[in-house]
């Protein structure tokens, strides 16, 4: 079983729509979770950390479900500029090593 | 503030040649990571340094790959000899205490 698994998508949504997707992780003891965004031919960039109680950053909402070992990302009022690959990232063993999911591709169309 | 700096941004070389990739981490960060990204395998951690000391090189594919960090502001990843299957994007990332990592723009390597 992979340490971090994501639905690869692609999710094709119109501007203004809401899109949400999940990621599962293998170690129930993991403590640190992140969403990174990667644009085509660019480096991954931190989008947001994911906290136990859930957190929002503008149009982006991240949730953590420890019982089911998944995290989610919801994007409200999608913009064309939200088109990217979203990487689920987990510090699986609570050390220095981050485990990256393969990414979920989101395409927002006009 | 300057982010992680990598050079070169693109490298095209022939099989058998030596390739050296360079990285300057964010000032003050004490952890440095080298990753490789391909369509088939995604992001793979090659090696991790903490306070300039290699801590985990289990991801280095084989002896053709080597990495050094002579000081807190510079690291190199060397491939000698290079092979076509080494073609990938190589990212350097740095962090403070190994949690949130900040990536450089990457080096796109093509080995012919």
Coordinates of C-alpha atoms in Angstrom, one line a residue:
Chain A
X1 CA 0.0 0.0 0.0
X2 CA 1.3 3.5 -0.9
X3 CA 2.0 5.8 2.0
X4 CA -0.1 8.6 0.5
X5 CA -2.8 8.0 -2.1
X6 CA -4.7 10.5 -4.2
X7 CA -7.4 10.4 -6.8
X8 CA -5.4 11.6 -9.9
X9 CA -8.4 13.2 -11.5
X10 CA -8.5 15.1 -13.7
X11 CA -11.3 17.3 -12.2
X12 CA -12.6 19.5 -14.9
X13 CA -14.9 22.2 -13.5
X14 CA -16.3 25.5 -14.7
X15 CA -15.3 28.8 -13.2
X16 CA -17.2 29.5 -10.0
X17 CA -17.8 25.9 -9.2
X18 CA -16.8 24.1 -6.0
X19 CA -14.4 21.2 -6.3
X20 CA -13.2 18.8 -3.6
X21 CA -11.0 15.8 -3.4
X22 CA -9.4 13.6 -0.8
X23 CA -6.1 11.9 0.0
X24 CA -5.6 8.9 2.3
X25 CA -2.5 8.1 4.3
X26 CA -1.1 4.9 5.7
X27 CA 0.1 5.7 9.2
X28 CA -2.5 6.6 11.8
X29 CA 0.2 8.2 14.0
X30 CA 1.2 10.8 11.4
X31 CA 1.0 14.4 12.8
X32 CA 1.8 16.8 10.0
X33 CA -0.2 17.3 6.8
X34 CA 0.0 19.7 3.9
X35 CA -1.4 20.5 0.6
X36 CA 1.1 21.7 -2.0
X37 CA 0.3 23.1 -5.4
X38 CA 2.3 22.4 -8.5
X39 CA 1.8 24.3 -11.8
X40 CA 2.9 22.7 -15.1
X41 CA 6.7 22.7 -15.3
X42 CA 7.1 24.5 -12.0
X43 CA 8.1 23.5 -8.5
X44 CA 5.7 22.4 -5.8
X45 CA 4.7 25.3 -3.6
X46 CA 3.1 25.1 -0.2
X47 CA -0.6 25.9 -0.4
X48 CA -1.6 25.3 3.2
X49 CA -0.9 23.2 6.2
X50 CA -3.8 21.0 7.5
X51 CA -4.7 21.3 11.2
X52 CA -6.7 18.9 13.3
X53 CA -9.7 21.1 13.5
X54 CA -9.7 22.0 9.9
X55 CA -8.7 25.3 8.5
X56 CA -9.5 27.8 5.8
X57 CA -7.4 30.1 3.7
X58 CA -9.6 32.3 1.5
X59 CA -11.4 30.0 -0.9
X60 CA -9.5 26.9 0.2
X61 CA -10.6 24.7 3.0
X62 CA -8.6 21.7 4.3
X63 CA -10.0 19.0 6.6
X64 CA -8.4 16.2 8.5
X65 CA -10.2 13.0 9.4
X66 CA -8.0 11.0 11.7
X67 CA -10.4 8.1 12.2
X68 CA -10.5 7.4 8.5
X69 CA -7.0 8.6 7.8
X70 CA -7.8 11.0 5.1
X71 CA -7.4 14.7 4.4
X72 CA -9.4 16.8 2.0
X73 CA -9.2 20.0 0.1
X74 CA -12.1 22.0 -1.1
X75 CA -11.9 24.9 -3.5
X76 CA -14.8 27.3 -3.6
X77 CA -15.6 29.7 -6.4
X78 CA -13.0 28.2 -8.6
X79 CA -10.8 30.5 -10.7
X80 CA -9.0 29.8 -13.9
X81 CA -5.8 30.3 -12.0
X82 CA -6.6 27.4 -9.7
X83 CA -5.8 25.0 -12.5
X84 CA -2.9 23.0 -11.2
X85 CA -1.9 19.7 -9.7
X86 CA -2.5 19.5 -6.0
X87 CA -0.1 17.3 -4.0
X88 CA -1.1 15.7 -0.7
X89 CA 1.9 15.7 1.6
X90 CA 2.2 13.8 4.9
X91 CA 5.0 13.5 7.4
X92 CA 4.3 9.8 7.7
X93 CA 6.8 8.9 10.4
X94 CA 6.9 12.3 12.1
X95 CA 10.5 12.8 11.1
X96 CA 12.2 14.8 8.4
X97 CA 10.8 12.9 5.5
X98 CA 7.7 14.0 3.7
X99 CA 5.7 11.6 1.7
X100 CA 4.1 13.0 -1.5
X101 CA 1.0 11.8 -3.2
X102 CA 1.0 11.5 -7.0
X103 CA -1.2 14.6 -7.2
X104 CA -4.8 15.5 -8.2
X105 CA -5.1 17.5 -11.4
X106 CA -7.7 20.3 -11.5
X107 CA -8.6 22.2 -14.6
X108 CA -10.9 25.1 -14.3
X109 CA -12.5 26.2 -17.6
X110 CA -14.1 29.5 -18.6
Chain B
X1 CA 13.6 37.2 0.4
X2 CA 15.4 34.9 -2.0
X3 CA 14.0 31.4 -2.2
X4 CA 15.9 28.3 -3.0
X5 CA 18.2 28.8 -6.0
X6 CA 19.1 26.1 -8.4
X7 CA 21.4 26.0 -11.4
X8 CA 21.4 25.2 -14.2
X9 CA 17.7 25.4 -14.9
X10 CA 18.1 23.2 -18.0
X11 CA 20.8 20.7 -18.8
X12 CA 21.1 18.6 -21.9
X13 CA 24.0 16.2 -22.0
X14 CA 25.1 13.0 -23.7
X15 CA 25.1 9.6 -22.1
X16 CA 28.3 9.0 -20.2
X17 CA 29.0 12.6 -19.3
X18 CA 29.2 14.0 -15.8
X19 CA 26.4 16.2 -14.7
X20 CA 26.6 18.6 -11.6
X21 CA 23.5 20.2 -10.3
X22 CA 23.7 23.1 -7.8
X23 CA 21.6 24.4 -5.0
X24 CA 21.6 27.3 -2.6
X25 CA 19.1 26.8 0.2
X26 CA 17.2 29.6 1.9
X27 CA 19.4 31.4 4.4
X28 CA 19.0 30.1 7.9
X29 CA 17.4 26.8 6.9
X30 CA 19.2 23.8 8.4
X31 CA 17.7 21.0 6.3
X32 CA 18.3 20.3 2.6
X33 CA 16.6 17.8 0.3
X34 CA 17.3 16.6 -3.2
X35 CA 14.3 15.2 -5.1
X36 CA 13.8 13.7 -8.5
X37 CA 10.4 14.0 -10.3
X38 CA 9.3 11.9 -13.3
X39 CA 5.9 11.2 -14.7
X40 CA 6.2 7.5 -13.9
X41 CA 7.5 7.7 -10.4
X42 CA 6.4 11.2 -9.1
X43 CA 8.5 12.9 -6.5
X44 CA 11.2 10.8 -5.0
X45 CA 13.5 11.8 -2.2
X46 CA 17.1 11.2 -3.1
X47 CA 19.0 12.5 -0.1
X48 CA 18.5 14.6 3.0
X49 CA 21.1 16.8 4.8
X50 CA 20.7 18.2 8.2
X51 CA 23.3 20.8 9.3
X52 CA 25.3 20.0 6.3
X53 CA 25.6 16.3 7.2
X54 CA 24.0 13.6 5.0
X55 CA 21.4 11.8 7.1
X56 CA 19.6 9.6 4.7
X57 CA 20.8 8.7 1.2
X58 CA 18.7 5.6 0.8
X59 CA 16.9 7.2 -2.1
X60 CA 20.1 7.6 -4.2
X61 CA 19.5 5.3 -7.1
X62 CA 23.0 3.9 -7.4
X63 CA 26.7 4.7 -7.0
X64 CA 26.6 6.9 -10.1
X65 CA 24.8 9.5 -7.9
X66 CA 26.6 11.5 -5.2
X67 CA 25.8 14.6 -3.2
X68 CA 27.7 17.0 -1.1
X69 CA 27.0 19.9 1.1
X70 CA 30.3 21.6 2.0
X71 CA 28.6 24.5 3.8
X72 CA 25.2 25.7 4.9
X73 CA 24.7 27.7 1.7
X74 CA 25.6 25.3 -1.0
X75 CA 25.0 21.7 -2.1
X76 CA 25.7 19.7 -5.3
X77 CA 24.2 16.6 -6.8
X78 CA 26.5 14.8 -9.2
X79 CA 25.7 12.1 -11.7
X80 CA 28.7 10.3 -13.2
X81 CA 28.3 8.7 -15.7
X82 CA 24.9 9.9 -16.7
X83 CA 22.4 7.6 -18.5
X84 CA 19.2 8.4 -20.4
X85 CA 17.0 7.0 -17.6
X86 CA 18.4 9.8 -15.4
X87 CA 16.4 12.3 -17.4
X88 CA 14.0 14.0 -15.0
X89 CA 13.4 17.2 -13.1
X90 CA 15.7 17.5 -10.1
X91 CA 14.4 19.7 -7.2
X92 CA 16.3 21.0 -4.2
X93 CA 14.2 21.9 -1.2
X94 CA 15.2 23.4 2.2
X95 CA 13.4 23.7 5.5
X96 CA 14.0 24.7 9.1
X97 CA 13.9 21.7 11.3
X98 CA 12.7 19.5 8.5
X99 CA 9.0 20.2 8.3
X100 CA 7.5 22.6 5.8
X101 CA 9.8 22.4 2.7
X102 CA 10.4 25.1 0.2
X103 CA 11.4 24.0 -3.3
X104 CA 13.7 25.5 -5.8
X105 CA 12.6 26.0 -9.4
X106 CA 14.3 22.7 -10.4
X107 CA 16.8 21.5 -13.0
X108 CA 15.3 19.9 -16.1
X109 CA 17.9 17.2 -17.1
X110 CA 17.9 15.5 -20.4
X111 CA 20.4 12.8 -21.1
X112 CA 20.6 11.8 -24.8

